[in-house]
Short mmCIF file of C-alpha atoms in Angstrom, two decimals:
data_model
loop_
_atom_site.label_atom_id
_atom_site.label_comp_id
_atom_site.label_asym_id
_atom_site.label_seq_id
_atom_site.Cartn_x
_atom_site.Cartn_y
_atom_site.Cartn_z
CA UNK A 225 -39.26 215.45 19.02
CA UNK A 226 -40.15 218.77 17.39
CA UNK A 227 -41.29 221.66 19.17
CA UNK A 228 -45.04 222.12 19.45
CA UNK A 229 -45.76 225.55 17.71
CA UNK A 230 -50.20 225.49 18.01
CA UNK A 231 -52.92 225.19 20.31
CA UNK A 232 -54.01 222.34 19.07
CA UNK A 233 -50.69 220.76 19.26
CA UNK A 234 -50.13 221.55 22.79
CA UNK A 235 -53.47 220.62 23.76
CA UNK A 236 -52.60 216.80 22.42
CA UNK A 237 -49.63 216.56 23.66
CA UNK A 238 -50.51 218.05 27.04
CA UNK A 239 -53.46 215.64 27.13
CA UNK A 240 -51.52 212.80 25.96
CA UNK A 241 -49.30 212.95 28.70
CA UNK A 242 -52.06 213.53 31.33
CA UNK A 243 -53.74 210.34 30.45
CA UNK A 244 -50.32 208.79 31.08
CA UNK A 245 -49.53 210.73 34.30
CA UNK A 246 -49.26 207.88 36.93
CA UNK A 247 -49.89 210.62 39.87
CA UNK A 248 -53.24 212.04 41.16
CA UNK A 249 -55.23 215.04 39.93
CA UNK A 250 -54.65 216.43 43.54
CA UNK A 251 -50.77 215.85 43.16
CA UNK A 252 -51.29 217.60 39.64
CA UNK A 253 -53.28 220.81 41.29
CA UNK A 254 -51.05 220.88 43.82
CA UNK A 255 -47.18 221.47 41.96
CA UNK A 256 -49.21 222.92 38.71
CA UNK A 257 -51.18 225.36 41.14
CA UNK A 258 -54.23 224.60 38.22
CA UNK A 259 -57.53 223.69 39.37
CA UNK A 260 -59.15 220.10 39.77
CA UNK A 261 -61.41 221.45 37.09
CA UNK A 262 -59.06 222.42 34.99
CA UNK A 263 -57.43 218.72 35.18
CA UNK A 264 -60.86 217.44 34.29
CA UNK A 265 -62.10 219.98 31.15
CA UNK A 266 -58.94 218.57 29.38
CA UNK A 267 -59.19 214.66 29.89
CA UNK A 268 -62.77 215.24 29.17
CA UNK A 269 -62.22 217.56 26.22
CA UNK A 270 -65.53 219.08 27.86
CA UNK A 271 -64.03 223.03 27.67
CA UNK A 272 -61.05 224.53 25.93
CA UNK A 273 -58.55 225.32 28.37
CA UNK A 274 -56.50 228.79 28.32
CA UNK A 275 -53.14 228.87 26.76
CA UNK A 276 -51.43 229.49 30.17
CA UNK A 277 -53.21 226.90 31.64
CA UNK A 278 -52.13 224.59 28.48
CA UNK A 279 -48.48 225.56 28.72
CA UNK A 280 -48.25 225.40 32.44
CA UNK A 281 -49.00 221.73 32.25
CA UNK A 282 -46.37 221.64 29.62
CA UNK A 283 -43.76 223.26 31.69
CA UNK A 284 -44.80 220.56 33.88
CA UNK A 285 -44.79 217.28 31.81
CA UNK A 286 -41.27 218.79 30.03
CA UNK A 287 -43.14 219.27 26.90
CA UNK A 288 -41.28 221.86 24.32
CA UNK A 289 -42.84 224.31 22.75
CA UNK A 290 -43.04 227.80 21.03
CA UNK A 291 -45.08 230.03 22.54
CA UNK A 292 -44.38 233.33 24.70
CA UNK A 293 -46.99 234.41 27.12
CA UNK A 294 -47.71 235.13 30.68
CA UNK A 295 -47.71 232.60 33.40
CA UNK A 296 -50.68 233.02 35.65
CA UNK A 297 -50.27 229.59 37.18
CA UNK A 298 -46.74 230.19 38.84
CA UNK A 299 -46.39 227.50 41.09
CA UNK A 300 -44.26 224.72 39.08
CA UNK A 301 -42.54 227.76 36.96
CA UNK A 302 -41.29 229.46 40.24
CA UNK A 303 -40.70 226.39 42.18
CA UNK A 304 -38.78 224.75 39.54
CA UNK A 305 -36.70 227.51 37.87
CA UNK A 306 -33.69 228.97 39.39
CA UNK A 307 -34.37 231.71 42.10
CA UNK A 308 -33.06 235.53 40.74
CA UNK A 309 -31.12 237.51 43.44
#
């Protein structure tokens, strides 16, 4: 597929893959370090979500994309990249 380049893009595809997720939220909060909330705001479309947030749960469902930014949600990043000496 191509790379996802927008918000709005991610936000789809993230979502689209959440409804799909076979796991719990709580197995989601736990490896994505996001809150239940957050989980919640995007299957309900409720709130926007932040970009970090977005592309954290992008990292996590392997979805490509474009964007640089900072990671404040660390846990699946850290955990799944290797470690630097």
């Amino acid at each position: 597929g191509s790379m996802v380049d927008s918000y709005a893009g991610l936000e789809k595809a993230v979502k689209r893959k959440l409804l799909r997720f076979p796991g719990s939220h709580y197995e989601l909060t736990r490896q994505t370090g996001l809150s239940r909330t957050h989980i919640y705001y995007l299957e309900q479309g409720t709130r926007k979500l932040s970009l970090e947030a977005l592309m954290c749960l992008a990292d996590f469902f392997q979805i490509a994309y474009k964007f640089e930014g900072p990671r404040k949600f660390e846990k699946w990043s850290t955990k799944n990249s290797p470690k630097k000496d």
